[in-house]
PDB file of C-alpha atoms in Angstrom:
ATOM      1  CA  MET S 937     107.661 109.989  80.669  1.00  0.00           C
ATOM      2  CA  SER S 938     111.387 109.927  80.367  1.00  0.00           C
ATOM      3  CA  ARG S 939     112.586 111.886  83.369  1.00  0.00           C
ATOM      4  CA  ILE S 940     112.400 111.129  87.067  1.00  0.00           C
ATOM      5  CA  ASP S 941     113.375 113.665  89.700  1.00  0.00           C
ATOM      6  CA  CYS S 942     113.398 113.561  93.471  1.00  0.00           C
ATOM      7  CA  VAL S 943     112.957 116.269  96.089  1.00  0.00           C
ATOM      8  CA  ALA S 944     113.344 116.117  99.853  1.00  0.00           C
ATOM      9  CA  HIS S 945     110.538 118.383 101.035  1.00  0.00           C
ATOM     10  CA  GLY S 946     107.423 120.294 100.035  1.00  0.00           C
ATOM     11  CA  ASP S 947     109.056 123.696  99.513  1.00  0.00           C
ATOM     12  CA  GLU S 948     111.492 122.202  97.025  1.00  0.00           C
ATOM     13  CA  LEU S 949     108.628 120.412  95.258  1.00  0.00           C
ATOM     14  CA  LEU S 950     106.695 123.665  94.873  1.00  0.00           C
ATOM     15  CA  ALA S 951     109.734 125.545  93.580  1.00  0.00           C
ATOM     16  CA  ARG S 952     110.614 122.883  90.995  1.00  0.00           C
ATOM     17  CA  PHE S 953     107.044 122.434  89.825  1.00  0.00           C
ATOM     18  CA  ALA S 954     106.740 126.210  89.377  1.00  0.00           C
ATOM     19  CA  ARG S 955     109.873 126.182  87.170  1.00  0.00           C
ATOM     20  CA  GLN S 956     108.868 123.117  85.173  1.00  0.00           C
ATOM     21  CA  ALA S 957     105.520 121.333  85.491  1.00  0.00           C
ATOM     22  CA  VAL S 958     105.633 117.548  85.220  1.00  0.00           C
ATOM     23  CA  ASP S 959     103.122 114.915  84.138  1.00  0.00           C
ATOM     24  CA  VAL S 960     102.781 113.128  87.490  1.00  0.00           C
ATOM     25  CA  VAL S 961     104.031 113.801  90.997  1.00  0.00           C
ATOM     26  CA  LEU S 962     104.477 110.887  93.404  1.00  0.00           C
ATOM     27  CA  VAL S 963     104.402 111.931  97.065  1.00  0.00           C
ATOM     28  CA  GLY S 964     105.135 109.776 100.091  1.00  0.00           C
ATOM     29  CA  THR S 965     103.051 110.113 103.244  1.00  0.00           C
ATOM     30  CA  GLN S 966     103.892 109.028 106.720  1.00  0.00           C
ATOM     31  CA  ARG S 967     101.541 108.488 109.624  1.00  0.00           C
ATOM     32  CA  ALA S 968     101.483 111.458 112.021  1.00  0.00           C
ATOM     33  CA  VAL S 969     103.861 113.456 109.792  1.00  0.00           C
ATOM     34  CA  PRO S 970     101.925 115.984 107.695  1.00  0.00           C
ATOM     35  CA  ASN S 971     104.738 116.803 105.238  1.00  0.00           C
ATOM     36  CA  GLY S 972     103.597 114.699 102.265  1.00  0.00           C
ATOM     37  CA  VAL S 973      99.930 115.483 102.731  1.00  0.00           C
ATOM     38  CA  GLU S 974     100.658 119.173 103.254  1.00  0.00           C
ATOM     39  CA  ALA S 975     102.955 119.271 100.218  1.00  0.00           C
ATOM     40  CA  THR S 976     100.165 117.719  98.145  1.00  0.00           C
ATOM     41  CA  ARG S 977      97.632 120.282  99.369  1.00  0.00           C
ATOM     42  CA  ARG S 978      99.962 123.214  98.720  1.00  0.00           C
ATOM     43  CA  LEU S 979     100.993 121.946  95.267  1.00  0.00           C
ATOM     44  CA  VAL S 980      97.426 121.366  94.063  1.00  0.00           C
ATOM     45  CA  SER S 981      96.309 124.668  95.552  1.00  0.00           C
ATOM     46  CA  ALA S 982      99.035 126.550  93.662  1.00  0.00           C
ATOM     47  CA  HIS S 983      98.840 124.381  90.519  1.00  0.00           C
ATOM     48  CA  PRO S 984      95.368 122.804  90.099  1.00  0.00           C
ATOM     49  CA  GLN S 985      96.565 120.963  86.982  1.00  0.00           C
ATOM     50  CA  ALA S 986      99.085 118.951  89.058  1.00  0.00           C
ATOM     51  CA  ASN S 987      98.484 115.202  88.956  1.00  0.00           C
ATOM     52  CA  VAL S 988      99.501 113.836  92.352  1.00  0.00           C
ATOM     53  CA  ILE S 989      99.512 110.220  93.491  1.00  0.00           C
ATOM     54  CA  VAL S 990     100.389 109.635  97.134  1.00  0.00           C
ATOM     55  CA  PHE S 991     101.989 106.551  98.656  1.00  0.00           C
ATOM     56  CA  GLY S 992     101.475 105.427 102.235  1.00  0.00           C
ATOM     57  CA  ALA S 993     100.366 102.765 104.672  1.00  0.00           C
ATOM     58  CA  PRO S 994      97.040 101.072 103.841  1.00  0.00           C
ATOM     59  CA  ASP S 995      95.820 101.428 107.416  1.00  0.00           C
ATOM     60  CA  ASP S 996      96.553 105.154 107.644  1.00  0.00           C
ATOM     61  CA  ALA S 997      93.033 106.403 106.964  1.00  0.00           C
ATOM     62  CA  GLY S 998      93.859 109.903 108.168  1.00  0.00           C
ATOM     63  CA  SER S 999      96.611 110.434 105.595  1.00  0.00           C
ATOM     64  CA  ILE S1000      94.519 108.860 102.847  1.00  0.00           C
ATOM     65  CA  ALA S1001      91.565 111.136 103.580  1.00  0.00           C
ATOM     66  CA  ALA S1002      93.720 114.238 103.938  1.00  0.00           C
ATOM     67  CA  ALA S1003      95.646 113.541 100.722  1.00  0.00           C
ATOM     68  CA  ILE S1004      92.497 112.939  98.665  1.00  0.00           C
ATOM     69  CA  ALA S1005      90.784 115.977 100.205  1.00  0.00           C
ATOM     70  CA  GLY S1006      93.949 117.957  99.443  1.00  0.00           C
ATOM     71  CA  GLY S1007      93.685 117.165  95.750  1.00  0.00           C
ATOM     72  CA  ALA S1008      95.602 113.917  95.234  1.00  0.00           C
ATOM     73  CA  ARG S1009      94.234 111.995  92.252  1.00  0.00           C
ATOM     74  CA  GLY S1010      94.997 108.639  93.793  1.00  0.00           C
ATOM     75  CA  TYR S1011      96.470 106.731  96.696  1.00  0.00           C
ATOM     76  CA  LEU S1012      98.655 103.633  96.583  1.00  0.00           C
ATOM     77  CA  ARG S1013     100.037 101.442  99.347  1.00  0.00           C
ATOM     78  CA  TRP S1014     103.800 101.507  99.880  1.00  0.00           C
ATOM     79  CA  ASP S1015     103.904  97.882  98.740  1.00  0.00           C
ATOM     80  CA  ALA S1016     101.836  98.419  95.575  1.00  0.00           C
ATOM     81  CA  SER S1017     102.716  96.007  92.810  1.00  0.00           C
ATOM     82  CA  ARG S1018     104.185  97.133  89.512  1.00  0.00           C
ATOM     83  CA  PRO S1019     100.839  96.535  87.684  1.00  0.00           C
ATOM     84  CA  GLU S1020      99.006  98.639  90.306  1.00  0.00           C
ATOM     85  CA  LEU S1021     101.536 101.465  89.895  1.00  0.00           C
ATOM     86  CA  VAL S1022     101.350 101.300  86.100  1.00  0.00           C
ATOM     87  CA  ALA S1023      97.537 101.320  86.221  1.00  0.00           C
ATOM     88  CA  ALA S1024      97.520 104.343  88.556  1.00  0.00           C
ATOM     89  CA  LEU S1025      99.963 106.227  86.329  1.00  0.00           C
ATOM     90  CA  ALA S1026      97.998 105.367  83.183  1.00  0.00           C
ATOM     91  CA  HIS S1027      94.710 106.437  84.762  1.00  0.00           C
ATOM     92  CA  THR S1028      96.206 109.688  86.016  1.00  0.00           C
ATOM     93  CA  LEU S1029      97.842 110.511  82.692  1.00  0.00           C
ATOM     94  CA  ALA S1030      94.641 109.720  80.787  1.00  0.00           C
ATOM     95  CA  SER S1031      92.741 112.241  82.927  1.00  0.00           C
ATOM     96  CA  THR S1032      94.454 115.489  82.056  1.00  0.00           C
ATOM     97  CA  SER S1033      92.087 117.582  84.114  1.00  0.00           C
ATOM     98  CA  VAL S1034      90.398 116.848  87.396  1.00  0.00           C
ATOM     99  CA  PRO S1035      86.663 116.692  86.744  1.00  0.00           C
ATOM    100  CA  ALA S1036      84.419 118.538  89.160  1.00  0.00           C
ATOM    101  CA  PRO S1037      82.477 116.095  91.334  1.00  0.00           C
ATOM    102  CA  ARG S1038      78.888 115.638  90.261  1.00  0.00           C
ATOM    103  CA  GLN S1039      76.249 116.187  92.890  1.00  0.00           C
ATOM    104  CA  PRO S1040      74.325 113.076  93.899  1.00  0.00           C
ATOM    105  CA  SER S1041      70.764 113.171  92.680  1.00  0.00           C
ATOM    106  CA  ASP S1042      69.637 112.414  96.261  1.00  0.00           C
ATOM    107  CA  PRO S1043      71.947 113.727  98.993  1.00  0.00           C
ATOM    108  CA  GLY S1044      70.417 111.247 101.460  1.00  0.00           C
ATOM    109  CA  VAL S1045      71.250 108.261  99.252  1.00  0.00           C
ATOM    110  CA  GLN S1046      72.032 105.075 101.125  1.00  0.00           C
ATOM    111  CA  LEU S1047      74.663 102.564 100.054  1.00  0.00           C
ATOM    112  CA  THR S1048      74.088  98.852 100.460  1.00  0.00           C
ATOM    113  CA  GLU S1049      76.281  96.981 102.936  1.00  0.00           C
ATOM    114  CA  ARG S1050      78.206  95.429 100.032  1.00  0.00           C
ATOM    115  CA  GLU S1051      78.802  98.847  98.449  1.00  0.00           C
ATOM    116  CA  LEU S1052      80.085 100.101 101.815  1.00  0.00           C
ATOM    117  CA  GLN S1053      82.429  97.099 102.039  1.00  0.00           C
ATOM    118  CA  VAL S1054      83.783  97.872  98.565  1.00  0.00           C
ATOM    119  CA  LEU S1055      84.207 101.559  99.474  1.00  0.00           C
ATOM    120  CA  ARG S1056      86.063 100.605 102.675  1.00  0.00           C
ATOM    121  CA  GLY S1057      88.383  98.394 100.654  1.00  0.00           C
ATOM    122  CA  MET S1058      89.046 101.247  98.238  1.00  0.00           C
ATOM    123  CA  SER S1059      89.799 103.569 101.160  1.00  0.00           C
ATOM    124  CA  GLN S1060      92.456 101.103 102.311  1.00  0.00           C
ATOM    125  CA  GLY S1061      94.141 101.262  98.907  1.00  0.00           C
ATOM    126  CA  LYS S1062      93.100  97.739  97.899  1.00  0.00           C
ATOM    127  CA  SER S1063      92.671  96.697  94.292  1.00  0.00           C
ATOM    128  CA  ASN S1064      89.370  95.295  92.994  1.00  0.00           C
ATOM    129  CA  GLY S1065      90.952  91.841  93.005  1.00  0.00           C
ATOM    130  CA  GLN S1066      92.020  92.158  96.645  1.00  0.00           C
ATOM    131  CA  ILE S1067      88.587  93.424  97.665  1.00  0.00           C
ATOM    132  CA  GLY S1068      86.978  90.549  95.778  1.00  0.00           C
ATOM    133  CA  ARG S1069      89.157  87.927  97.489  1.00  0.00           C
ATOM    134  CA  GLU S1070      88.303  89.328 100.927  1.00  0.00           C
ATOM    135  CA  LEU S1071      84.570  89.453 100.172  1.00  0.00           C
ATOM    136  CA  TYR S1072      84.508  86.185  98.182  1.00  0.00           C
ATOM    137  CA  LEU S1073      83.392  88.016  95.051  1.00  0.00           C
ATOM    138  CA  SER S1074      84.698  88.053  91.513  1.00  0.00           C
ATOM    139  CA  GLU S1075      86.618  91.116  90.394  1.00  0.00           C
ATOM    140  CA  ASP S1076      83.811  91.884  87.905  1.00  0.00           C
ATOM    141  CA  THR S1077      81.253  91.843  90.734  1.00  0.00           C
ATOM    142  CA  VAL S1078      83.403  94.277  92.727  1.00  0.00           C
ATOM    143  CA  LYS S1079      83.560  96.539  89.653  1.00  0.00           C
ATOM    144  CA  THR S1080      79.763  96.405  89.374  1.00  0.00           C
ATOM    145  CA  HIS S1081      79.353  97.417  93.029  1.00  0.00           C
ATOM    146  CA  ALA S1082      81.935 100.187  92.500  1.00  0.00           C
ATOM    147  CA  ARG S1083      80.073 101.566  89.467  1.00  0.00           C
ATOM    148  CA  ARG S1084      76.814 101.576  91.439  1.00  0.00           C
ATOM    149  CA  LEU S1085      78.331 103.394  94.385  1.00  0.00           C
ATOM    150  CA  PHE S1086      79.995 105.913  92.026  1.00  0.00           C
ATOM    151  CA  ARG S1087      76.582 106.605  90.496  1.00  0.00           C
ATOM    152  CA  LYS S1088      74.857 106.879  93.890  1.00  0.00           C
ATOM    153  CA  LEU S1089      77.521 109.207  95.282  1.00  0.00           C
ATOM    154  CA  GLY S1090      77.706 111.265  92.092  1.00  0.00           C
ATOM    155  CA  VAL S1091      81.450 110.714  91.626  1.00  0.00           C
ATOM    156  CA  ARG S1092      83.562 109.630  88.660  1.00  0.00           C
ATOM    157  CA  ASP S1093      86.386 107.554  90.122  1.00  0.00           C
ATOM    158  CA  ARG S1094      87.842 105.778  93.153  1.00  0.00           C
ATOM    159  CA  ALA S1095      89.645 108.850  94.478  1.00  0.00           C
ATOM    160  CA  GLN S1096      86.456 110.932  94.471  1.00  0.00           C
ATOM    161  CA  ALA S1097      84.475 108.054  96.012  1.00  0.00           C
ATOM    162  CA  VAL S1098      86.976 107.639  98.839  1.00  0.00           C
ATOM    163  CA  ALA S1099      87.134 111.396  99.484  1.00  0.00           C
ATOM    164  CA  HIS S1100      83.327 111.573  99.503  1.00  0.00           C
ATOM    165  CA  GLY S1101      83.205 108.554 101.818  1.00  0.00           C
ATOM    166  CA  PHE S1102      85.570 110.215 104.292  1.00  0.00           C
ATOM    167  CA  ARG S1103      83.660 113.518 104.172  1.00  0.00           C
ATOM    168  CA  ARG S1104      80.329 111.767 104.817  1.00  0.00           C
ATOM    169  CA  GLY S1105      81.788 109.528 107.524  1.00  0.00           C
ATOM    170  CA  LEU S1106      81.124 106.353 105.535  1.00  0.00           C
ATOM    171  CA  VAL S1107      84.726 105.246 106.029  1.00  0.00           C
ATOM    172  CA  ALA S1108      87.113 106.043 108.838  1.00  0.00           C
TER     173      ALA S1108
END
């Protein structure tokens, strides 16, 4: 990436992306203001190949759920650290197409309480390290719980897990 551009609203984003697609789109969200979430939904609907990462408040579950359901590939807190941003960009760029969610082998699958705690942390935009500190677990243990819940839910990554969690009412 060598070019950064900025737009003020969703219509401008759609027009520019239509003229010249970019590797990653960063979209800001704001509680009770649907512009960023709506822009994400419209962009991904018109251009399914668009890689969108949204930024917002960690306690704004509604925007997080709507952005992920609208096609965002990831969600970061406004105060995300540089390593978190770099990791999100690298992950997004490494996944050039959005994989279709796999169906869980058992739609009535139940997550353990610990898996639910990890999923709730993910839905709040927390890193594995942050989740681990809150739950008094090592980062590797959090990753193990995350892999298990991905497998149980039939998803491939954090964004899909969080979206699935919101759809099933596992996180609010």
